[in-house]
Coordinates of C-alpha atoms in Angstrom, one line a residue:
M1 CA -52.0 122.9 123.8
D2 CA -51.3 123.9 127.4
T3 CA -47.7 124.7 127.8
A4 CA -48.1 125.0 131.6
S5 CA -49.1 121.3 131.9
P6 CA -46.4 119.0 133.5
Q7 CA -47.7 116.2 131.3
L8 CA -46.5 118.1 128.2
Y9 CA -42.9 118.0 129.4
V10 CA -43.1 114.3 130.1
H11 CA -44.4 113.8 126.6
L12 CA -41.5 115.9 125.3
L13 CA -39.0 113.7 127.1
I14 CA -40.6 110.6 125.6
A15 CA -40.5 112.2 122.1
A16 CA -36.8 113.1 122.6
L17 CA -36.0 109.5 123.5
A18 CA -38.1 108.0 120.7
F19 CA -36.6 110.2 118.1
T20 CA -33.0 110.1 119.2
L21 CA -32.1 106.7 120.8
P22 CA -33.0 104.3 117.9
G23 CA -30.9 106.3 115.4
A24 CA -28.0 106.8 117.8
A25 CA -28.0 103.0 118.5
L26 CA -27.9 102.3 114.8
Y27 CA -25.0 104.7 114.4
L28 CA -23.0 103.1 117.2
L29 CA -24.0 99.6 116.1
A30 CA -22.9 100.2 112.5
Y31 CA -19.4 101.2 113.5
R32 CA -19.1 98.4 115.9
A33 CA -20.4 95.8 113.4
F34 CA -17.9 96.8 110.8
R35 CA -15.1 97.0 113.5
E36 CA -14.2 100.5 112.4
Q37 CA -13.0 103.4 114.5
H38 CA -15.9 105.5 115.7
G39 CA -16.7 108.3 113.3
G40 CA -17.1 110.9 116.0
D41 CA -17.7 111.5 119.7
F42 CA -20.8 110.3 121.6
T43 CA -22.4 113.7 121.0
S44 CA -22.2 113.2 117.3
A45 CA -24.0 109.8 117.6
L46 CA -26.9 111.6 119.4
L47 CA -27.0 114.3 116.8
V48 CA -26.9 112.0 113.8
G49 CA -29.4 109.8 115.6
L50 CA -32.1 112.5 115.2
G51 CA -32.1 111.9 111.4
L52 CA -31.6 108.1 111.5
S53 CA -34.5 107.7 113.9
I54 CA -36.8 109.4 111.4
A55 CA -35.8 106.7 108.9
F56 CA -35.9 103.9 111.5
W57 CA -39.5 104.0 112.7
P58 CA -41.3 104.0 109.2
L59 CA -38.9 101.4 107.9
L60 CA -39.7 99.2 110.9
L61 CA -43.4 99.8 110.4
L62 CA -43.0 98.7 106.8
Y63 CA -41.2 95.5 107.6
V64 CA -43.6 94.7 110.5
S65 CA -46.5 95.1 108.2
L66 CA -44.9 92.9 105.5
V67 CA -44.6 90.0 107.9
G68 CA -48.2 90.4 109.1
S69 CA -47.5 91.8 112.5
R70 CA -48.3 95.2 113.9
F71 CA -47.1 98.0 116.2
T72 CA -48.2 97.8 119.8
P73 CA -47.2 100.0 122.8
L74 CA -45.4 97.1 124.3
M75 CA -43.4 96.4 121.2
L76 CA -42.4 100.1 120.9
W77 CA -41.4 100.3 124.5
V78 CA -39.2 97.2 124.1
V79 CA -37.5 98.6 121.0
L80 CA -36.9 101.9 122.8
A81 CA -35.5 100.2 125.9
L82 CA -33.1 98.1 123.8
A83 CA -32.0 101.1 121.9
G84 CA -31.5 103.0 125.2
L85 CA -29.5 100.2 126.7
Y86 CA -27.2 100.0 123.7
V87 CA -26.7 103.8 123.6
G88 CA -26.0 103.7 127.4
Y89 CA -23.4 101.0 126.8
G90 CA -21.8 103.2 124.1
A91 CA -21.7 106.2 126.4
L92 CA -20.1 104.1 129.2
R93 CA -17.6 102.7 126.8
Q94 CA -16.5 106.1 125.6
W95 CA -16.3 107.4 129.1
R96 CA -14.0 104.6 130.1
E97 CA -11.8 105.3 127.1
R98 CA -11.8 109.0 127.9
R99 CA -12.3 109.9 124.3
K100 CA -12.8 113.6 124.1
T101 CA -12.6 116.2 121.4
P102 CA -11.1 119.5 122.5
G103 CA -13.7 122.3 122.7
T104 CA -16.6 119.8 122.6
Q105 CA -18.2 121.1 125.8
F106 CA -18.5 124.6 124.4
I107 CA -20.2 123.3 121.3
V108 CA -22.6 121.2 123.4
L109 CA -23.5 124.2 125.5
A110 CA -24.0 126.5 122.5
L111 CA -26.0 124.0 120.5
G112 CA -27.9 122.8 123.6
G113 CA -28.8 126.4 124.3
M114 CA -30.1 126.9 120.8
I115 CA -32.2 123.7 121.1
V116 CA -33.8 124.7 124.4
L117 CA -34.5 128.2 123.1
S118 CA -36.0 126.9 119.9
L119 CA -38.2 124.5 121.9
I120 CA -39.5 127.4 124.0
Y121 CA -40.4 129.4 120.9
R122 CA -42.0 126.4 119.1
L123 CA -44.1 125.7 122.2
G124 CA -45.1 129.3 122.3
D125 CA -46.3 129.1 118.7
I126 CA -48.8 126.3 119.5
Q127 CA -49.9 127.7 122.9
G128 CA -53.7 127.5 123.0
L129 CA -54.1 125.3 119.9
D130 CA -56.3 122.3 120.2
V131 CA -55.5 120.8 116.8
P132 CA -52.8 121.5 114.2
M133 CA -53.5 124.1 111.6
F134 CA -54.5 124.1 107.9
G135 CA -55.8 121.4 105.6
D136 CA -52.6 119.4 105.4
S137 CA -52.9 118.7 109.2
L138 CA -56.3 117.2 108.7
H139 CA -54.9 114.8 106.2
H140 CA -51.9 113.9 108.3
T141 CA -54.1 113.4 111.4
M142 CA -56.3 110.9 109.4
I143 CA -53.3 108.8 108.3
T144 CA -51.8 109.0 111.8
T145 CA -55.1 107.7 113.2
I146 CA -55.1 104.8 110.8
I147 CA -51.6 103.8 111.7
R148 CA -52.2 104.1 115.4
D149 CA -55.4 102.0 115.2
T150 CA -54.1 99.3 112.9
G151 CA -50.4 99.3 113.9
R152 CA -49.5 98.9 110.2
V153 CA -48.9 100.8 107.0
P154 CA -52.3 101.7 105.7
A155 CA -53.7 99.5 102.9
N156 CA -56.3 102.2 102.1
Y157 CA -58.0 105.3 103.6
Q158 CA -61.1 103.6 104.9
P159 CA -63.2 104.2 106.8
Y160 CA -62.5 107.9 106.4
V161 CA -62.2 108.2 102.6
P162 CA -63.5 105.7 99.9
V163 CA -60.0 105.1 98.4
E164 CA -58.9 101.5 98.0
T165 CA -55.2 102.0 97.8
F166 CA -52.5 103.8 99.8
T167 CA -49.5 105.3 98.2
Y168 CA -48.7 108.4 100.3
H169 CA -45.4 108.7 102.0
F170 CA -46.0 107.7 105.6
G171 CA -42.8 108.7 107.5
F172 CA -44.1 111.6 109.6
H173 CA -47.4 109.8 110.3
T174 CA -45.4 106.9 111.6
L175 CA -43.5 109.2 114.0
A176 CA -46.8 110.7 115.2
A177 CA -48.4 107.3 115.6
V178 CA -45.4 106.0 117.5
F179 CA -45.7 108.9 119.9
A180 CA -49.4 108.4 120.2
L181 CA -48.9 104.7 121.1
L182 CA -46.1 105.4 123.6
T183 CA -48.1 108.1 125.4
G184 CA -51.7 107.2 124.8
S185 CA -52.2 110.6 123.2
A186 CA -54.9 111.6 120.6
P187 CA -53.6 111.7 117.0
A188 CA -54.3 115.4 116.6
Y189 CA -52.3 116.2 119.7
S190 CA -49.5 113.9 118.5
V191 CA -49.4 115.6 115.0
L192 CA -49.2 119.0 116.6
L193 CA -46.5 118.2 119.2
V194 CA -44.3 115.9 117.0
G195 CA -44.4 118.7 114.3
Q196 CA -42.8 121.1 116.8
V197 CA -40.3 118.5 117.9
L198 CA -39.2 118.1 114.2
N199 CA -39.0 121.8 113.9
V200 CA -36.6 121.9 116.9
M201 CA -34.6 118.9 115.4
A202 CA -33.9 120.9 112.3
V203 CA -31.5 123.1 114.4
P204 CA -29.0 120.3 115.4
A205 CA -29.5 118.6 112.0
A206 CA -28.2 121.8 110.3
Y207 CA -25.2 121.7 112.6
V208 CA -24.4 118.1 111.6
L209 CA -24.5 118.8 107.8
N210 CA -22.4 122.0 108.0
R211 CA -19.9 120.6 110.4
Q212 CA -19.3 118.0 107.7
L213 CA -19.4 120.3 104.7
F214 CA -17.0 122.9 106.1
S215 CA -15.0 121.0 108.7
S216 CA -15.9 123.8 111.0
R217 CA -17.9 123.8 114.2
L218 CA -18.6 127.5 114.0
A219 CA -20.0 127.0 110.5
G220 CA -22.3 124.3 111.9
L221 CA -23.4 126.5 114.8
G222 CA -23.9 129.4 112.3
A223 CA -26.2 127.3 110.1
A224 CA -28.1 126.0 113.2
L225 CA -28.6 129.6 114.4
I226 CA -29.9 130.8 111.0
T227 CA -32.2 127.8 110.6
G228 CA -33.8 128.1 114.1
F229 CA -33.9 131.9 114.6
F230 CA -33.2 133.8 111.4
S231 CA -34.8 132.0 108.5
T232 CA -38.6 132.1 108.1
M233 CA -38.5 128.4 107.3
P234 CA -39.0 125.9 108.7
T235 CA -40.5 127.7 111.7
Y236 CA -43.4 128.9 109.5
Y237 CA -44.4 125.3 108.7
V238 CA -46.7 125.3 111.8
N239 CA -49.1 127.5 109.9
W240 CA -49.6 124.8 107.2
G241 CA -48.9 121.6 109.1
R242 CA -46.3 120.9 106.4
Y243 CA -44.7 118.4 108.7
T244 CA -44.2 115.6 106.2
Q245 CA -41.7 117.7 104.2
L246 CA -40.1 118.8 107.4
A247 CA -39.5 115.2 108.5
G248 CA -38.0 114.5 105.1
Q249 CA -35.7 117.5 105.3
V250 CA -34.4 116.7 108.8
L251 CA -33.5 113.2 107.4
L252 CA -32.2 114.8 104.2
V253 CA -29.5 116.9 105.8
I254 CA -28.2 113.8 107.7
A255 CA -28.2 111.8 104.5
L256 CA -26.2 114.6 102.8
A257 CA -23.6 114.5 105.5
F258 CA -23.1 110.7 104.9
L259 CA -23.1 111.3 101.1
V260 CA -20.3 113.8 101.4
R261 CA -18.3 111.5 103.6
I262 CA -18.4 108.5 101.3
M263 CA -18.1 110.5 98.0
S264 CA -15.3 112.6 99.3
S265 CA -12.5 111.0 101.4
G266 CA -14.4 108.6 103.6
R267 CA -14.6 104.9 102.7
K268 CA -15.9 103.5 105.9
R269 CA -18.4 100.7 105.4
A270 CA -20.4 102.0 108.4
D271 CA -21.0 105.4 106.6
F272 CA -22.0 103.5 103.5
A273 CA -24.5 101.3 105.3
L274 CA -26.0 104.3 107.1
L275 CA -26.4 106.3 103.9
A276 CA -28.3 103.3 102.4
L277 CA -30.5 103.4 105.4
C278 CA -31.1 107.1 104.9
V279 CA -32.0 106.6 101.2
A280 CA -34.5 103.8 102.2
G281 CA -35.9 106.1 104.8
L282 CA -36.3 109.1 102.4
T283 CA -38.2 106.8 100.0
V284 CA -41.0 106.3 102.5
V285 CA -40.7 109.7 104.3
H286 CA -41.0 112.1 101.3
Y287 CA -40.8 111.5 97.6
R288 CA -39.8 115.1 96.5
V289 CA -37.2 115.4 99.2
L290 CA -35.7 112.2 97.8
I291 CA -35.4 114.0 94.5
F292 CA -33.7 116.9 96.3
F293 CA -31.2 114.4 97.6
G294 CA -30.5 113.2 94.1
L295 CA -30.0 116.8 92.9
F296 CA -27.4 117.4 95.6
A297 CA -25.6 114.2 94.5
L298 CA -25.6 115.6 91.0
A299 CA -24.1 118.9 92.2
L300 CA -21.4 117.1 94.1
A301 CA -20.6 114.8 91.3
A302 CA -20.3 117.7 88.9
W303 CA -17.8 119.4 91.2
Q304 CA -15.8 116.3 91.4
L305 CA -15.8 115.9 87.6
V306 CA -14.4 119.4 87.1
S307 CA -12.0 119.4 90.0
R308 CA -10.6 115.9 89.4
W309 CA -10.7 115.8 85.6
G310 CA -8.3 113.0 84.6
G311 CA -8.3 111.2 87.9
W312 CA -10.9 108.7 86.6
R313 CA -10.1 105.9 89.0
G314 CA -10.9 108.0 92.0
L315 CA -13.9 109.6 90.4
L316 CA -15.4 106.3 89.4
A317 CA -14.8 104.9 92.9
S318 CA -16.5 107.9 94.5
W319 CA -19.5 107.8 92.2
S320 CA -19.8 104.0 92.5
R321 CA -20.0 104.3 96.3
G322 CA -22.8 106.8 96.1
L323 CA -24.7 104.9 93.4
A324 CA -24.4 101.6 95.2
A325 CA -25.7 103.1 98.5
L326 CA -28.6 104.6 96.5
L327 CA -29.5 101.2 94.9
I328 CA -29.2 99.3 98.2
G329 CA -31.5 101.8 99.8
F330 CA -34.1 101.2 97.1
V331 CA -33.8 97.4 97.3
A332 CA -34.4 97.7 101.1
V333 CA -37.9 99.2 100.3
L334 CA -38.6 97.4 97.1
P335 CA -42.1 96.2 98.1
W336 CA -43.1 99.8 98.7
I337 CA -41.6 100.9 95.4
I338 CA -43.6 98.2 93.6
N339 CA -46.7 99.5 95.3
L340 CA -45.9 103.0 94.0
V341 CA -45.3 101.7 90.4
V342 CA -48.6 99.8 90.4
N343 CA -50.9 102.2 92.2
Y344 CA -49.3 105.7 92.2
V345 CA -47.3 106.3 89.0
P346 CA -50.2 105.7 86.5
G347 CA -52.4 108.2 88.3
L348 CA -49.5 110.7 88.6
T349 CA -48.8 110.4 84.9
R350 CA -52.4 111.0 84.0
R351 CA -52.6 114.1 86.3
L352 CA -49.4 115.6 84.9
G353 CA -50.8 115.1 81.4
T354 CA -53.9 117.2 82.2
V355 CA -52.4 120.2 83.9
T356 CA -53.3 123.5 82.3
S357 CA -51.1 126.5 81.6
D358 CA -53.1 128.6 84.2
Y359 CA -52.4 125.9 86.8
L360 CA -48.7 125.8 86.0
A361 CA -48.5 129.6 86.1
E362 CA -49.5 129.4 89.8
Y363 CA -48.0 126.1 90.8
D364 CA -44.5 126.9 89.4
D365 CA -44.6 130.6 89.9
P366 CA -41.0 131.7 90.7
N367 CA -42.3 134.7 92.7
T368 CA -43.3 132.2 95.4
I369 CA -39.6 131.6 96.1
R370 CA -39.1 135.3 96.5
V371 CA -42.1 135.7 98.8
Y372 CA -41.1 132.8 101.2
L373 CA -37.4 133.5 101.2
G374 CA -37.4 137.3 101.6
L375 CA -34.2 139.2 101.0
A376 CA -32.1 138.8 104.2
L377 CA -31.5 135.0 104.0
P378 CA -30.5 135.0 100.3
A379 CA -28.2 138.0 101.0
L380 CA -26.5 136.2 103.8
G381 CA -26.1 133.1 101.6
L382 CA -24.7 135.2 98.8
I383 CA -22.1 136.6 101.2
G384 CA -21.0 133.0 102.1
L385 CA -20.9 132.1 98.4
V386 CA -18.7 135.1 97.5
I387 CA -16.3 134.3 100.4
G388 CA -16.1 130.7 99.3
A389 CA -15.7 131.5 95.6
T390 CA -12.9 134.0 96.5
R391 CA -11.1 131.5 98.6
L392 CA -11.5 128.8 95.9
Y393 CA -10.0 131.2 93.3
T394 CA -7.0 132.1 95.4
S395 CA -6.3 128.4 96.2
R396 CA -7.4 126.9 92.9
K397 CA -4.0 125.5 92.0
A398 CA -3.8 123.4 95.1
I399 CA -7.4 122.4 95.0
L400 CA -7.4 121.4 91.3
S401 CA -4.0 119.7 91.5
H402 CA -3.9 116.3 89.8
A403 CA -0.9 115.1 91.8
D404 CA -3.1 112.7 93.7
P405 CA -5.8 111.2 91.4
E406 CA -7.4 109.4 94.3
R407 CA -8.0 112.6 96.3
T408 CA -11.6 113.7 96.0
K409 CA -12.0 115.5 99.4
L410 CA -14.4 118.4 99.3
P411 CA -12.7 121.6 100.4
A412 CA -14.8 124.1 102.4
S413 CA -14.7 126.7 99.6
A414 CA -15.8 124.1 97.1
A415 CA -18.7 123.1 99.3
C416 CA -20.0 126.7 98.7
I417 CA -20.0 126.1 95.0
V418 CA -21.7 122.7 95.4
L419 CA -24.4 124.4 97.6
A420 CA -24.9 127.1 95.0
L421 CA -25.2 124.6 92.2
W422 CA -27.7 122.6 94.3
T423 CA -29.8 125.7 94.8
G424 CA -29.8 126.3 91.1
L425 CA -30.8 122.7 90.4
L426 CA -33.6 122.9 93.0
V427 CA -35.1 125.9 91.2
A428 CA -34.5 124.4 87.8
S429 CA -36.4 121.3 88.8
L430 CA -39.6 123.2 88.4
W431 CA -39.4 123.0 84.6
V432 CA -38.1 119.5 84.1
V433 CA -41.5 117.9 84.6
P434 CA -44.0 120.8 84.9
G435 CA -46.4 120.3 87.7
A436 CA -44.4 117.6 89.5
I437 CA -42.4 119.6 92.0
G438 CA -44.0 123.0 92.6
S439 CA -42.3 126.3 93.4
Y440 CA -43.9 126.2 96.9
T441 CA -42.2 122.9 97.7
V442 CA -38.8 124.3 96.5
A443 CA -39.3 127.7 98.2
I444 CA -39.7 126.2 101.6
S445 CA -36.7 124.0 101.2
L446 CA -34.1 126.6 100.1
Y447 CA -33.4 127.5 103.7
I448 CA -31.1 124.4 103.8
P449 CA -28.5 125.5 101.3
L450 CA -28.9 129.2 102.1
S451 CA -28.5 128.7 105.9
A452 CA -25.4 126.6 105.1
L453 CA -23.8 129.3 103.1
G454 CA -24.8 131.9 105.7
G455 CA -23.3 129.7 108.4
Y456 CA -20.0 129.6 106.4
A457 CA -20.2 133.4 106.2
L458 CA -20.6 133.7 109.9
S459 CA -17.7 131.3 110.7
S460 CA -15.5 133.1 108.2
A461 CA -16.2 136.4 109.9
S462 CA -15.5 134.8 113.3
D463 CA -12.2 133.5 112.0
W464 CA -11.2 136.9 110.7
L465 CA -12.2 138.7 113.9
G466 CA -10.6 136.0 116.0
G467 CA -7.3 136.5 114.2
L468 CA -7.6 140.2 114.3
L469 CA -8.6 140.6 118.0
R470 CA -7.1 137.3 119.2
I471 CA -10.4 135.9 120.4
P472 CA -10.6 132.1 120.7
P473 CA -13.2 130.2 118.6
T474 CA -14.9 129.0 121.8
T475 CA -15.8 132.5 122.6
F476 CA -17.6 132.9 119.3
A477 CA -19.3 129.5 119.9
M478 CA -20.8 130.6 123.2
A479 CA -21.7 134.1 121.7

């Protein structure tokens, strides 16, 4: 990878458009289709579009394959152009309406600075590499090559491997193949570069989730800062080529933001539809990350059960919205699920039935979590949890009030408890079906809840210092 080549930056621009515009167009279109007031400013549409685009391309590939058609460069450019036109129309419409959120420019500058700096570092990581690293990358490059050459979801691994079926999640490979078709690049180059683009996308995605969880831009910026520059993960993914899980996790945090909206106070049909889209996307992007999504939903539902005990009407309405979005998402990819049931589940069942105790001792070794997390990130997350728990305790009467049985909004302090419970469920998932998840998979995912808690700790410290020294929040944002 030659970071001095002007062509590289043209390719980065194409990647930015391909992995932002389709999702942003879907976001804007959903609110317009349901005639609901926009869920945020235009910047929010672009940020959420990062995750939705990860769902869009593999789902489009699945549907195109089902009708017997195929991806071609012309088709992809037409889709991208239509998405760009609609996003441009949305931008013009917002500009005419002069819809602005106070302080947005500071957030854009701060988050934009993080994105640019993260990109500089990620390109530095791959300077001089001709192919992506480790064995996973070889596998991903092979699948990307098949999708690029056939323009469809692979039916098998031939001519590279004598395997007659294909059941592997193909989300990341679709993104890399789309990039290869748009730019004419080699699959290995596409896997390497798209992997770094996803690594950069994890930064604004963290902002989106934590802005929703804590209703705080500073908490969102704090989580983005930790994700991109403090936590070992996901930066370290470049060493393994673990890009499939990274693609799933970028989509995951966007899906969680929508889940919190519809299961808390939001009842917008657009959010519901977009959550269903995210669930469908997760089903084809990464199976284990889809399980992690379900574990977060359980943690959130558990909090609502405790905090709204007795307000059954509101609870059932909240849970029903979440479950309905999940089911609709599964229905949207039912052909792929049938393929998994027929061709994947039997083999998985046989494999899990033959694992040995020695294999499980290594595969589910909790020490893996300690090694990959280190001490600093958990410590910062613990500080956020303590702050949240303390605030929850001091305001417990108001938060646990049953005066309004319909009220299920998630307070910022309660979000800390949900994140901690989710972390516990992620670790506990290792022992539910031994050999199915793996401590390695969990270890390299825990930066999501821990960076969120750490972001809350940073925003809380900023609020305290701001009040003490009379420093405006925008100063902390830029800092």
